PDB file of C-alpha atoms and ligand atoms in Angstrom:
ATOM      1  CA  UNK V   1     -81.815 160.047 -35.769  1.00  0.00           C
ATOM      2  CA  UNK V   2     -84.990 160.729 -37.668  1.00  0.00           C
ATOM      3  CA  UNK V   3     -87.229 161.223 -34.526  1.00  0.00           C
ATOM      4  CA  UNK V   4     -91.065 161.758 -35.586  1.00  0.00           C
ATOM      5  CA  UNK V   5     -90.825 165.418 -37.369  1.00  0.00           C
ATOM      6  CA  UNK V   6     -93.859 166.545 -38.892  1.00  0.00           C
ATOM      7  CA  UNK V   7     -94.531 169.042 -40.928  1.00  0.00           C
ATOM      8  CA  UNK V   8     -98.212 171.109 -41.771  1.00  0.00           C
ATOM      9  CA  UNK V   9     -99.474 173.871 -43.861  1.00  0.00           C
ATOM     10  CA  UNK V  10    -101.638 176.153 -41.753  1.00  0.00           C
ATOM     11  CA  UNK V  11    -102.907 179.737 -42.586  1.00  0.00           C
ATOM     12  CA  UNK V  12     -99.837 179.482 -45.782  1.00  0.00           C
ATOM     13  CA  UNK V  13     -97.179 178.767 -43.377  1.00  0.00           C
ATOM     14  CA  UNK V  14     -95.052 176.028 -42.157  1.00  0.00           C
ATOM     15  CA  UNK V  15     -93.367 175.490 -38.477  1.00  0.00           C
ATOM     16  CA  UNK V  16     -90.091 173.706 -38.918  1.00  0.00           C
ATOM     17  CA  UNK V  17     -88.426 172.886 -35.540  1.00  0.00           C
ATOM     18  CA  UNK V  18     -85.165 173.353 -33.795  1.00  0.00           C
ATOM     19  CA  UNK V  19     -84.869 169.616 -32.938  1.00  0.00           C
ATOM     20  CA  UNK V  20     -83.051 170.150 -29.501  1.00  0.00           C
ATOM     21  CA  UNK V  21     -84.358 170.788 -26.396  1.00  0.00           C
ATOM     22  CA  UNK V  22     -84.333 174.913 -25.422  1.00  0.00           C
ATOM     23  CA  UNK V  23     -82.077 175.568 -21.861  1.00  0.00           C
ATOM     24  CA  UNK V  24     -83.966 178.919 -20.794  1.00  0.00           C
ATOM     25  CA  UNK V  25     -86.610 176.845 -18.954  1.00  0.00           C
ATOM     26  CA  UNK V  26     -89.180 179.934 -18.972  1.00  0.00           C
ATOM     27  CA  UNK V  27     -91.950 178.137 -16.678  1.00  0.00           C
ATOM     28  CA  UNK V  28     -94.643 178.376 -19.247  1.00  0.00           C
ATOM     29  CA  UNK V  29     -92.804 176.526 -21.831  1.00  0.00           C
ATOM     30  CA  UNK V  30     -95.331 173.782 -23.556  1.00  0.00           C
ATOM     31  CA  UNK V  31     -92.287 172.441 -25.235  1.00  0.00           C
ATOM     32  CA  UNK V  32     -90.415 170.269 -22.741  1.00  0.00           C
ATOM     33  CA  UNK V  33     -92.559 167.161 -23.053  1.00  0.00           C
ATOM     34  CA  UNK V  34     -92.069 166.685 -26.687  1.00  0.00           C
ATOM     35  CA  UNK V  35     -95.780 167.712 -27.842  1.00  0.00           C
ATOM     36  CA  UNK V  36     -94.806 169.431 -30.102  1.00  0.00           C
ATOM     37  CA  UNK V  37     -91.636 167.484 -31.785  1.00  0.00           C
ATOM     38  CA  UNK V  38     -89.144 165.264 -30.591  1.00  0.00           C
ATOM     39  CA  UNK V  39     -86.031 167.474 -28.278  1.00  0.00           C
ATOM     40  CA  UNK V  40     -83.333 165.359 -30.471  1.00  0.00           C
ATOM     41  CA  UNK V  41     -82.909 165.696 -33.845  1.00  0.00           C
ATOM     42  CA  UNK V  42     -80.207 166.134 -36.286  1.00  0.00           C
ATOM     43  CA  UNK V  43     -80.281 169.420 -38.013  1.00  0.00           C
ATOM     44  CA  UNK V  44     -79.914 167.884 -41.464  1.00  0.00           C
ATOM     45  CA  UNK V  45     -82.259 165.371 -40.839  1.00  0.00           C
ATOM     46  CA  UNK V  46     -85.045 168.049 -40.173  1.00  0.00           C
ATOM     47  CA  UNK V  47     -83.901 170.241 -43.540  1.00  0.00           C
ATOM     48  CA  UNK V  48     -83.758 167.310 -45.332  1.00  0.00           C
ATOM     49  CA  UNK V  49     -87.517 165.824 -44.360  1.00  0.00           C
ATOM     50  CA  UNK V  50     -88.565 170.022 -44.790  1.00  0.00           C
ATOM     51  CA  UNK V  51     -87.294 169.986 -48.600  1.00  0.00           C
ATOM     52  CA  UNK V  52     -88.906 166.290 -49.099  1.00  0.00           C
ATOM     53  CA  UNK V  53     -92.243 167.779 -47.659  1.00  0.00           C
ATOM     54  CA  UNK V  54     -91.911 171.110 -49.657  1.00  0.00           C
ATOM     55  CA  UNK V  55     -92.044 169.316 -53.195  1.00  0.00           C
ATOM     56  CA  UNK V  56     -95.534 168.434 -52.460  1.00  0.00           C
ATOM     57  CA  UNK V  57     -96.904 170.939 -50.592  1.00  0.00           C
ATOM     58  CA  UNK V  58     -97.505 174.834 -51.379  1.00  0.00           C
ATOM     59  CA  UNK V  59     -96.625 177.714 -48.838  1.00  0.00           C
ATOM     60  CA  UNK V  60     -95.600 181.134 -48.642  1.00  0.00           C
ATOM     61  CA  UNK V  61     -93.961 181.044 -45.023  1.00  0.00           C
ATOM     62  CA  UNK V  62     -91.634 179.133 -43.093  1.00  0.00           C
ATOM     63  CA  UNK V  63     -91.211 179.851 -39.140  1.00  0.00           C
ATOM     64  CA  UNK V  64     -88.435 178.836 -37.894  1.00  0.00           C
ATOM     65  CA  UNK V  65     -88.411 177.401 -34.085  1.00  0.00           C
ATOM     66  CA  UNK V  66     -91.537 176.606 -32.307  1.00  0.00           C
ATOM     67  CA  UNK V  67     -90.323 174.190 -30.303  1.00  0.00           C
ATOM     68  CA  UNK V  68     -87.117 175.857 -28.708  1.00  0.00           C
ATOM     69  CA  UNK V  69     -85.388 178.818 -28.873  1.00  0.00           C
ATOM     70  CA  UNK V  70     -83.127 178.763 -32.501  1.00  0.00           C
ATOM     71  CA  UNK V  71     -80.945 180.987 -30.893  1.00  0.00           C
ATOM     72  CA  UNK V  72     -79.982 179.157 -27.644  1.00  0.00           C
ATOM     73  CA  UNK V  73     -77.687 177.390 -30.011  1.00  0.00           C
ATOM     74  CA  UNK V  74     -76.548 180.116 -32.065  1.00  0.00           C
ATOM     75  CA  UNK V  75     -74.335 178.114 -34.167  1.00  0.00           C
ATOM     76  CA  UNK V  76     -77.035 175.570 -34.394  1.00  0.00           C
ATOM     77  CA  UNK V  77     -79.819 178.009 -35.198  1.00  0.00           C
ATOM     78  CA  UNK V  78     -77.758 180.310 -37.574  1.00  0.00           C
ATOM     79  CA  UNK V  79     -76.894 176.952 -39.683  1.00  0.00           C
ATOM     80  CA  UNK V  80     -80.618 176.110 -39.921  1.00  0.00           C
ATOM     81  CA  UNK V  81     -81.501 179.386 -40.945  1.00  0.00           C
ATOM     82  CA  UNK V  82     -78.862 179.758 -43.691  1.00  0.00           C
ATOM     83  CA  UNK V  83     -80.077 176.441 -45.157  1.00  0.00           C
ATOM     84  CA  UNK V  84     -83.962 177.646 -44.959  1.00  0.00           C
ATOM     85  CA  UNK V  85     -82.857 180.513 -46.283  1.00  0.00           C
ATOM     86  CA  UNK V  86     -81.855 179.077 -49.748  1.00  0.00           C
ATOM     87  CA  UNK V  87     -85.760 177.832 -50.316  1.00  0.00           C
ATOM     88  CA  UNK V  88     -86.760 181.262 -51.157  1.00  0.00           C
ATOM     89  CA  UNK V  89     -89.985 181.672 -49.020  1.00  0.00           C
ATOM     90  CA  UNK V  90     -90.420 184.231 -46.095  1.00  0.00           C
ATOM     91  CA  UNK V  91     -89.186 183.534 -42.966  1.00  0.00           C
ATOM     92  CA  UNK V  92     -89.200 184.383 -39.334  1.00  0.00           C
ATOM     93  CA  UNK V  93     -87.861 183.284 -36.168  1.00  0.00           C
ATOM     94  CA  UNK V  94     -88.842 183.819 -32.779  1.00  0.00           C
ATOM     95  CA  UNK V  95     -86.095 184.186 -29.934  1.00  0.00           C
ATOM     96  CA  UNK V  96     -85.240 184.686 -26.724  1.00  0.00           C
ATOM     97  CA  UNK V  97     -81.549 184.716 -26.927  1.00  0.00           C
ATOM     98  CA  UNK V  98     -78.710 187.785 -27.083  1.00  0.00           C
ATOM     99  CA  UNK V  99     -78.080 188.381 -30.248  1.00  0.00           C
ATOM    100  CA  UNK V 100     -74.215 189.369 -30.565  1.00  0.00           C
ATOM    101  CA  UNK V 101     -72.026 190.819 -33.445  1.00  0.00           C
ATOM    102  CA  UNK V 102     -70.946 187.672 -35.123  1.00  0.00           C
ATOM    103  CA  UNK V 103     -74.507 186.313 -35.408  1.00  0.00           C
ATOM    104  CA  UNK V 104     -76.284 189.870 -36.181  1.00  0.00           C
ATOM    105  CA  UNK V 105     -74.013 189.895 -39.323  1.00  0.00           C
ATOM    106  CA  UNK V 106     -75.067 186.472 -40.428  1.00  0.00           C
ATOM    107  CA  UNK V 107     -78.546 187.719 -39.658  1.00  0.00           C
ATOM    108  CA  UNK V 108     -77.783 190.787 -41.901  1.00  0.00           C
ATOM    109  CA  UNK V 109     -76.500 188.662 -44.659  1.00  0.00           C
ATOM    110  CA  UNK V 110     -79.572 185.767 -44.579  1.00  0.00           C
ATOM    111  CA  UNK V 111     -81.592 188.990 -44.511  1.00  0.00           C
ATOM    112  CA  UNK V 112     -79.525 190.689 -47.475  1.00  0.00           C
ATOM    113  CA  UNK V 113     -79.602 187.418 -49.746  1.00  0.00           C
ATOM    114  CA  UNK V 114     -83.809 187.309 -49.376  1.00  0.00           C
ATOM    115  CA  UNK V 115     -84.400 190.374 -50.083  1.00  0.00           C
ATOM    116  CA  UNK V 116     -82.737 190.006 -53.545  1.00  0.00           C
ATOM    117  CA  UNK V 117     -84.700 186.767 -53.938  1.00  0.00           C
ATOM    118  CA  UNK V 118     -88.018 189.069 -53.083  1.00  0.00           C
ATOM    119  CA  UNK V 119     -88.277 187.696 -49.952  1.00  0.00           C
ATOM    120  CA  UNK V 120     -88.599 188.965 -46.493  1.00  0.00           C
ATOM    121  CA  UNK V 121     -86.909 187.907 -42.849  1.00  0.00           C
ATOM    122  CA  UNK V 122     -89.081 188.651 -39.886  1.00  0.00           C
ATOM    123  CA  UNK V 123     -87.062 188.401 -36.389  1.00  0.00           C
ATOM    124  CA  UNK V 124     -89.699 187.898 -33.603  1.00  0.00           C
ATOM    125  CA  UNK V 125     -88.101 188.898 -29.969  1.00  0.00           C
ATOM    126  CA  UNK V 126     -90.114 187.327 -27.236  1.00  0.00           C
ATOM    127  CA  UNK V 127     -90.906 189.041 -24.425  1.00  0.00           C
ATOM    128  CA  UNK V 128     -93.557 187.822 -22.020  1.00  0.00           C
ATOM    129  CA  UNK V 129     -93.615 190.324 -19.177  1.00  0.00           C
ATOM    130  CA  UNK V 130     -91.081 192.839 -17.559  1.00  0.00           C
ATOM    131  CA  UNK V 131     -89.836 192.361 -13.847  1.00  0.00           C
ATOM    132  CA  UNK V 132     -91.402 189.295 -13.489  1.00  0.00           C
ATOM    133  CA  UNK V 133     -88.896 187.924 -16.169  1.00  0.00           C
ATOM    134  CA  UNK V 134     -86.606 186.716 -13.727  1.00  0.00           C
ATOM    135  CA  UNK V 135     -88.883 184.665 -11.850  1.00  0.00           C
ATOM    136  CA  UNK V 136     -91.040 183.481 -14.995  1.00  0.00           C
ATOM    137  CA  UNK V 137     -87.789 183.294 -17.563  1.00  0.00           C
ATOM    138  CA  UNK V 138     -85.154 182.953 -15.315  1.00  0.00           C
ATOM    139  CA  UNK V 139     -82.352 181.677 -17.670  1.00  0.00           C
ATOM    140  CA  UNK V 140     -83.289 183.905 -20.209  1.00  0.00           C
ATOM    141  CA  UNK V 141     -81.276 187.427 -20.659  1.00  0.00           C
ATOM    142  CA  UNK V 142     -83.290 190.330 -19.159  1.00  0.00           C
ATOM    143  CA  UNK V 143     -86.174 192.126 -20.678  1.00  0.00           C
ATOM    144  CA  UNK V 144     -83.830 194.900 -21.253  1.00  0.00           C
ATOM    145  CA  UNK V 145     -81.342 193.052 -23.174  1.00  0.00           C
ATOM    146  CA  UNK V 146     -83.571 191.669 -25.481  1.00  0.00           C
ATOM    147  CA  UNK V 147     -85.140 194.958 -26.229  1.00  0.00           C
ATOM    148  CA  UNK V 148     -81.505 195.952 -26.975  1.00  0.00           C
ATOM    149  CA  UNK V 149     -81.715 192.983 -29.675  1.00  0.00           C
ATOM    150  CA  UNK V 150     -84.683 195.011 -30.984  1.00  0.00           C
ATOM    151  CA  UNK V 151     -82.413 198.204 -31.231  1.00  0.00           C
ATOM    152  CA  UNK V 152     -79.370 195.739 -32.922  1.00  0.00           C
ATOM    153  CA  UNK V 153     -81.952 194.389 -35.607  1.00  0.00           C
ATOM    154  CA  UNK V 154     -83.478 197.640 -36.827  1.00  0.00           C
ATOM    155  CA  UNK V 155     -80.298 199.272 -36.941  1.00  0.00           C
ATOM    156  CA  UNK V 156     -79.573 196.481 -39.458  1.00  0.00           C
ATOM    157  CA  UNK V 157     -82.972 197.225 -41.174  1.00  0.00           C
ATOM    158  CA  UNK V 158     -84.246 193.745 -40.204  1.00  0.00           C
ATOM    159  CA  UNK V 159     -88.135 193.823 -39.542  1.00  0.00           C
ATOM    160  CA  UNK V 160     -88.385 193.100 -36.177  1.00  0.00           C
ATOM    161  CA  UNK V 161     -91.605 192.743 -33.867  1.00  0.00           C
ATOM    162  CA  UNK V 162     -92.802 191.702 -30.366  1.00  0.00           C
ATOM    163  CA  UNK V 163     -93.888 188.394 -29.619  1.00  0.00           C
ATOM    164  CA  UNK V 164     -95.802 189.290 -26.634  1.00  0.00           C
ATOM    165  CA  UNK V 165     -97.027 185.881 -25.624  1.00  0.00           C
ATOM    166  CA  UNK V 166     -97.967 183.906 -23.641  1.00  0.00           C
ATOM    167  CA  UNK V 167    -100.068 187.083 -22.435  1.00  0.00           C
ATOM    168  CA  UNK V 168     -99.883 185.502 -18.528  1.00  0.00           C
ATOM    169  CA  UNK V 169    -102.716 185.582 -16.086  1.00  0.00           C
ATOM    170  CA  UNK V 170    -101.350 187.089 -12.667  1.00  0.00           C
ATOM    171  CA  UNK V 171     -98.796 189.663 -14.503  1.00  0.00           C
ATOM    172  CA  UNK V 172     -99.802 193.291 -13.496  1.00  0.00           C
ATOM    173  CA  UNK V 173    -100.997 195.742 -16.810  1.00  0.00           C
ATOM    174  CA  UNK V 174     -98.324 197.414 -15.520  1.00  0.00           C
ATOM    175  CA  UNK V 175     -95.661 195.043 -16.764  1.00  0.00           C
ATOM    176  CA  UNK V 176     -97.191 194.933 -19.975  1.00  0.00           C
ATOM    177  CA  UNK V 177     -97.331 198.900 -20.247  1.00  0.00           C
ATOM    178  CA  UNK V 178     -93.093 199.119 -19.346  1.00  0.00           C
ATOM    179  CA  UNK V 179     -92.792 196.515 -21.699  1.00  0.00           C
ATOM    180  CA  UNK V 180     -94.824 197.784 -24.823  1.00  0.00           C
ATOM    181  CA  UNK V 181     -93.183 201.605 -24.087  1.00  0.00           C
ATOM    182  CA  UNK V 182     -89.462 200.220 -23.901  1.00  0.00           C
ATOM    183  CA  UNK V 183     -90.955 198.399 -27.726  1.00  0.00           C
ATOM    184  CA  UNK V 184     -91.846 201.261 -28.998  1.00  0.00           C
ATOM    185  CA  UNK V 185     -89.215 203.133 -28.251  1.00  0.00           C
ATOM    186  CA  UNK V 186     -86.535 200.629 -29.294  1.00  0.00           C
ATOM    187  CA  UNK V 187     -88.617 200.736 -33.052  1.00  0.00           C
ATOM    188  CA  UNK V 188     -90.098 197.338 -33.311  1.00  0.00           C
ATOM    189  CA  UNK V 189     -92.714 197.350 -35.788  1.00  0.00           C
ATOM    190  CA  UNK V 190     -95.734 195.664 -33.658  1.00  0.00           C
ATOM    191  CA  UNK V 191     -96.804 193.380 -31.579  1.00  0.00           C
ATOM    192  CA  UNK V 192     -98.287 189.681 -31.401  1.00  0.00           C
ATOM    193  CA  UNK V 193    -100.466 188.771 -28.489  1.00  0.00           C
ATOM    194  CA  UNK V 194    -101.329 184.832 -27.793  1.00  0.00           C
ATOM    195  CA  UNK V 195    -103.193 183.203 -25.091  1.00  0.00           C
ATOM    196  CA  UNK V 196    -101.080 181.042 -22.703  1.00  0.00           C
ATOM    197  CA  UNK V 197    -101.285 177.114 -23.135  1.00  0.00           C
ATOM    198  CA  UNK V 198    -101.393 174.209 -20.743  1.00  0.00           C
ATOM    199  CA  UNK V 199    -101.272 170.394 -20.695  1.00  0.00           C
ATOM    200  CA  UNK V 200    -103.320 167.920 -19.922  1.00  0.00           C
ATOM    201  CA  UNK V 201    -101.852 167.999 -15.938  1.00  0.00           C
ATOM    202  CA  UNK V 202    -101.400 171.953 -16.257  1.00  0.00           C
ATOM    203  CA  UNK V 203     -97.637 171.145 -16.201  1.00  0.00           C
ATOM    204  CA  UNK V 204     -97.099 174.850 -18.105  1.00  0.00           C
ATOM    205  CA  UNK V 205     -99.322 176.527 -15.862  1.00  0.00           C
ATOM    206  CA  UNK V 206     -98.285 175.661 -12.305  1.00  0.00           C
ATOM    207  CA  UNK V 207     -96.397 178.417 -11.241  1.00  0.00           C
ATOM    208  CA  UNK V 208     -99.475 180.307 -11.666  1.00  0.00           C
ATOM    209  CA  UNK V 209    -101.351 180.582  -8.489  1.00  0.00           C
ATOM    210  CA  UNK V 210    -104.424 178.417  -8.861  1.00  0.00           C
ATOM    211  CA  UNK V 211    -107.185 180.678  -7.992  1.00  0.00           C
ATOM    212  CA  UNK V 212    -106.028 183.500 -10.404  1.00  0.00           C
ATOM    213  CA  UNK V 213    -105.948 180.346 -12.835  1.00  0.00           C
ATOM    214  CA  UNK V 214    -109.366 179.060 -12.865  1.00  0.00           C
ATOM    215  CA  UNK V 215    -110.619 182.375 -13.221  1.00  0.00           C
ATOM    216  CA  UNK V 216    -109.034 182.778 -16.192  1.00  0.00           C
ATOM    217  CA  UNK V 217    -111.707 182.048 -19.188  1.00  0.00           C
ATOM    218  CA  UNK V 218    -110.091 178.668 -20.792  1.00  0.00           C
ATOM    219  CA  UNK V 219    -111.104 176.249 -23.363  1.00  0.00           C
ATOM    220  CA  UNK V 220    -109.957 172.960 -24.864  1.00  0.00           C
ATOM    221  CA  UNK V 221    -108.567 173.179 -28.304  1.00  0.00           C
ATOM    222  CA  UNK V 222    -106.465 171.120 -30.606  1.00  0.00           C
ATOM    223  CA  UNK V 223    -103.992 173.267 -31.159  1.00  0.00           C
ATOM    224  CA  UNK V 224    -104.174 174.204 -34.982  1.00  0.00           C
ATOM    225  CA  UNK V 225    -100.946 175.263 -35.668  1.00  0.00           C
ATOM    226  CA  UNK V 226     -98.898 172.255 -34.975  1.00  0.00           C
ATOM    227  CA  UNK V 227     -98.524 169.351 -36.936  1.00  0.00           C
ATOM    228  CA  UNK V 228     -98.713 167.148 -33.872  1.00  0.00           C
ATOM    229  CA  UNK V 229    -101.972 168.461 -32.706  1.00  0.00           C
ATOM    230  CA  UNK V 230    -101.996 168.000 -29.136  1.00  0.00           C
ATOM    231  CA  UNK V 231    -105.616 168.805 -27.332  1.00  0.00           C
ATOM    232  CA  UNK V 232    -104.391 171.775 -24.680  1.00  0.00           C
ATOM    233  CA  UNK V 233    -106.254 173.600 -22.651  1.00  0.00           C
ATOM    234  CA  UNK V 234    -106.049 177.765 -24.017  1.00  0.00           C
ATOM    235  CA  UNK V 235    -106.071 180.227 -21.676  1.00  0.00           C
ATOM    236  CA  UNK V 236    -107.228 184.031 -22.965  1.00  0.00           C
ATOM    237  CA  UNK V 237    -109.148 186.668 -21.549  1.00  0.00           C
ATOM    238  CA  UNK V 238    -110.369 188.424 -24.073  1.00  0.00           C
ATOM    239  CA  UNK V 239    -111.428 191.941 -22.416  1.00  0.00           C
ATOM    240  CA  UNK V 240    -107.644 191.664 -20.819  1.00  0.00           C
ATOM    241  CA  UNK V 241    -105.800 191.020 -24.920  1.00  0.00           C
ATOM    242  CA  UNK V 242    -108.067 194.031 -25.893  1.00  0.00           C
ATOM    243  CA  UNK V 243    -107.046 195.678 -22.949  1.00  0.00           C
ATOM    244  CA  UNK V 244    -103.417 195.158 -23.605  1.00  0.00           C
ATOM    245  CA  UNK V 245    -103.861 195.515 -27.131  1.00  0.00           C
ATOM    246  CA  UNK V 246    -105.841 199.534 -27.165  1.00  0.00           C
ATOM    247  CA  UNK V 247    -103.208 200.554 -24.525  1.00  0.00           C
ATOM    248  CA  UNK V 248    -100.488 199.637 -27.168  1.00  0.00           C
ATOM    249  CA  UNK V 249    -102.182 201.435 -29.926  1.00  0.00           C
ATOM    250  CA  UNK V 250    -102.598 204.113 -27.780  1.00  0.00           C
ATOM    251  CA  UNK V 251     -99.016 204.561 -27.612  1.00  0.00           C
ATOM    252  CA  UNK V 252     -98.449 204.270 -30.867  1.00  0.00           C
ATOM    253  CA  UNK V 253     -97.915 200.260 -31.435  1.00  0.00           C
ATOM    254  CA  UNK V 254     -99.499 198.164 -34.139  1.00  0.00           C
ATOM    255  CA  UNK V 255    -101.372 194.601 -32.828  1.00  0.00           C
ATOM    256  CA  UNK V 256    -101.372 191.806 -34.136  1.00  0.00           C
ATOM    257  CA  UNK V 257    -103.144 188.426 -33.140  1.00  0.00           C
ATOM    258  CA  UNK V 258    -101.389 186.031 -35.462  1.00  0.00           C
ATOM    259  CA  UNK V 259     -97.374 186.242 -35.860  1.00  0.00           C
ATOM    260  CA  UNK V 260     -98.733 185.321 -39.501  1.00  0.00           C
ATOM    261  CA  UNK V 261    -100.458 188.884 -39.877  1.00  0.00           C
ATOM    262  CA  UNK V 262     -97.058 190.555 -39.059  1.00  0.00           C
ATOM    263  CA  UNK V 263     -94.856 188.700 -41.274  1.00  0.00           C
ATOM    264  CA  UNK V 264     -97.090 189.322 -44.103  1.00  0.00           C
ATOM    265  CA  UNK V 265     -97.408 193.078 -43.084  1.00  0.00           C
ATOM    266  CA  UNK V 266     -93.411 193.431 -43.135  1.00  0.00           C
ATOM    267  CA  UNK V 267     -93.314 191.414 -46.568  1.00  0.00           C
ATOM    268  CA  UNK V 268     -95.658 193.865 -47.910  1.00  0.00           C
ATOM    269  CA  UNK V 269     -94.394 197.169 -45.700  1.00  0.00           C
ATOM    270  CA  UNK V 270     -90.928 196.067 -47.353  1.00  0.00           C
ATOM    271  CA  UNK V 271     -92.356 196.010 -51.192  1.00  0.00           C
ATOM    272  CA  UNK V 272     -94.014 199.286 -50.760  1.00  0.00           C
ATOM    273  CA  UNK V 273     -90.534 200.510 -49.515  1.00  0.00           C
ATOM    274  CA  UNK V 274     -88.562 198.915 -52.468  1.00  0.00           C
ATOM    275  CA  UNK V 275     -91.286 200.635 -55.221  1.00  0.00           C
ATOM    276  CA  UNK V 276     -90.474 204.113 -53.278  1.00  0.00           C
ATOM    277  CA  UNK V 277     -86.151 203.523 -53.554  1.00  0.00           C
ATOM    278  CA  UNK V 278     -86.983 202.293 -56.977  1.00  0.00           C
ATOM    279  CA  UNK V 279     -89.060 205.321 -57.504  1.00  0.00           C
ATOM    280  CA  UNK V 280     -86.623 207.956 -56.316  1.00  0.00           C
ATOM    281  CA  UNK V 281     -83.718 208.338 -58.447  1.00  0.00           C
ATOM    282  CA  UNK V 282     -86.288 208.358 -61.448  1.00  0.00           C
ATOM    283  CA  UNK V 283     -87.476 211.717 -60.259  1.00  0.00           C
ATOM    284  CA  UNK V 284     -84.670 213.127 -59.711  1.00  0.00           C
ATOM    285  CA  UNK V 285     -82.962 212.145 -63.245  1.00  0.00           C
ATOM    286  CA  UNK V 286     -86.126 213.566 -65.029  1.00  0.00           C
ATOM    287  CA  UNK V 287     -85.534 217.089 -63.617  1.00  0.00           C
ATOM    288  CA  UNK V 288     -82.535 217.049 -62.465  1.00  0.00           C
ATOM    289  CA  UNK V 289     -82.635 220.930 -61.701  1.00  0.00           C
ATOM    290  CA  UNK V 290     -85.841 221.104 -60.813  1.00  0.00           C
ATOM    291  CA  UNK V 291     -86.374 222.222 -57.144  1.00  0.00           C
ATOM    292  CA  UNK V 292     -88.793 219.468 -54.862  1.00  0.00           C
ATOM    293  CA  UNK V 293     -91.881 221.342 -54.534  1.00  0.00           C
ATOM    294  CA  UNK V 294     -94.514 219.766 -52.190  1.00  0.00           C
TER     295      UNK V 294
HETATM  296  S1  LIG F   1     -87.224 180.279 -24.823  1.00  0.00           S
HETATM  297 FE1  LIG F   1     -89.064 179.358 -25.699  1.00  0.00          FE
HETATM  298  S2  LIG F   1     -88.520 177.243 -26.065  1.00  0.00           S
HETATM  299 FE2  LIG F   1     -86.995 178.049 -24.654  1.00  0.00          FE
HETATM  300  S3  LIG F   1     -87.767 177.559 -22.618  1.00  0.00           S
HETATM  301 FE3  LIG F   1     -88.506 179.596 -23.113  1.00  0.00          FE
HETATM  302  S4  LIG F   1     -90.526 179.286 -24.025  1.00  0.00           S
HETATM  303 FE4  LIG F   1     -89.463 177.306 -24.066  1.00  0.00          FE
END
């Protein structure tokens, strides 16, 4: 089943789906009425259109699963990733889902293999509020276990961030302060904020009460980073995402406003780091006696 996959380079990086519909069900999800890619797709269909597409089109990024949650399938997702893995770009992934032993060490060895290629993986664990996860994500595992994800990840040394979006109206600052201090303490490298989407009939948007809604600054945008393009309406209030954003940096968190910006600031963070190991034993086989003096 081909289903109508499409594929676009935006800002040097290319979405490439899951191709099955996501079971968490988190209320805001723009996903579940296809929008954004069709919810059934075979897996090799999709890597096979993605290398047909690649031959003709130049990109430094893939990110995998913007249309469901790679993970929610792990034997599914970890396939997909493997396979992307072998076309030597970066890649991240963006996920909801409990990462456990037997898929951390494929994780560890996707991530291993790119790095030798030059390449970096970028693991994106989404987290959209705090307590109000269980009324707002409530198939999801807790906030708390996917910060624990966060702890499994950099323990492995893969580059791991925040995907704090959809930034919801109605959520208390509160939330988003537990939430950025259990971050930072867990060691992920940053944060992404992004506005909150809805539909035409404000299907991703109607648990939200309606009067904290329409005072919510909104606009209607084509959405620019999918190759479907579907005309949503973008909710973001900007004095709130700088809010959010200073209190984060105030504790100590990098921002970011595009999950593009982070992946290219962990490819780069991670050649900086390989010139330093590289660097090392050089000084010390020049002198080897030699005490370190600052
Ligand atoms: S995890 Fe992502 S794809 Fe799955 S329901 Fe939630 S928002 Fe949608």
């Amino acid at each position: 089943m081909a289903g109508n996959v499409q594929f676009k380079v935006e800002k040097n990086r290319v979405l490439v789906p899951v191709g099955q519909a996501c079971r968490f069900g988190c209320k805001y999800c723009y996903t579940r009425k296809g929008e954004v890619g069709p919810s059934k797709v075979d897996a090799e269909e999709i890597l096979r259109q993605f290398e047909e597409f690649m031959r003709t089109h130049a990109f430094e990024t893939i990110q995998f699963g913007y249309d469901g949650d790679p993970f929610d399938r792990p034997e599914r997702g970890a396939m997909m990733l493997q396979r992307l893995a072998r076309l030597r770009k970066n890649i991240s992934f963006s996920t909801k889902a409990l990462l456990d032993n037997a898929l951390l060490n494929v994780l560890v060895d996707i991530h291993d293999g790119m790095l030798q290629d030059g390449n970096t993986l970028v693991a994106f664990i989404s987290l959209s509020c705090w307590d109000s996860a269980r009324l707002v994500e409530p198939h999801t595992p807790t906030a708390q276990e996917r910060v624990a994800n966060i702890e499994n990840l950099k323990r492995r040394n893969i580059p791991t961030y925040i995907a704090l979006r959809p930034i919801l109206p109605g959520i208390r600052d509160r939330e988003y302060e537990q939430l950025a201090q259990a971050g930072i303490d867990a060691g992920c490298g940053g944060f992404v904020l992004g506005p909150l989407y809805a539909d035409e009939g404000g299907q991703f948007v109607r648990f939200i009460p309606t009067e904290i809604l329409t005072q919510t600054p909104h606009r209607q945008v084509i959405v620019p980073w999918s190759a479907h393009a579907p005309t949503w309406r973008r909710y973001e209030d900007e004095a709130r995402l700088h809010r959010i954003a200073s209190m984060i940096e105030r504790k100590g968190g990098k921002v970011f406003l595009s999950s593009v910006d982070a992946i290219e600031f962990a490819h780069e963070k991670r050649k900086v780091d390989d010139r330093g190991r590289i660097k090392m034993p050089a000084l010390t086989c020049a002198s080897p006696e030699t005490p370190f003096k600052a």
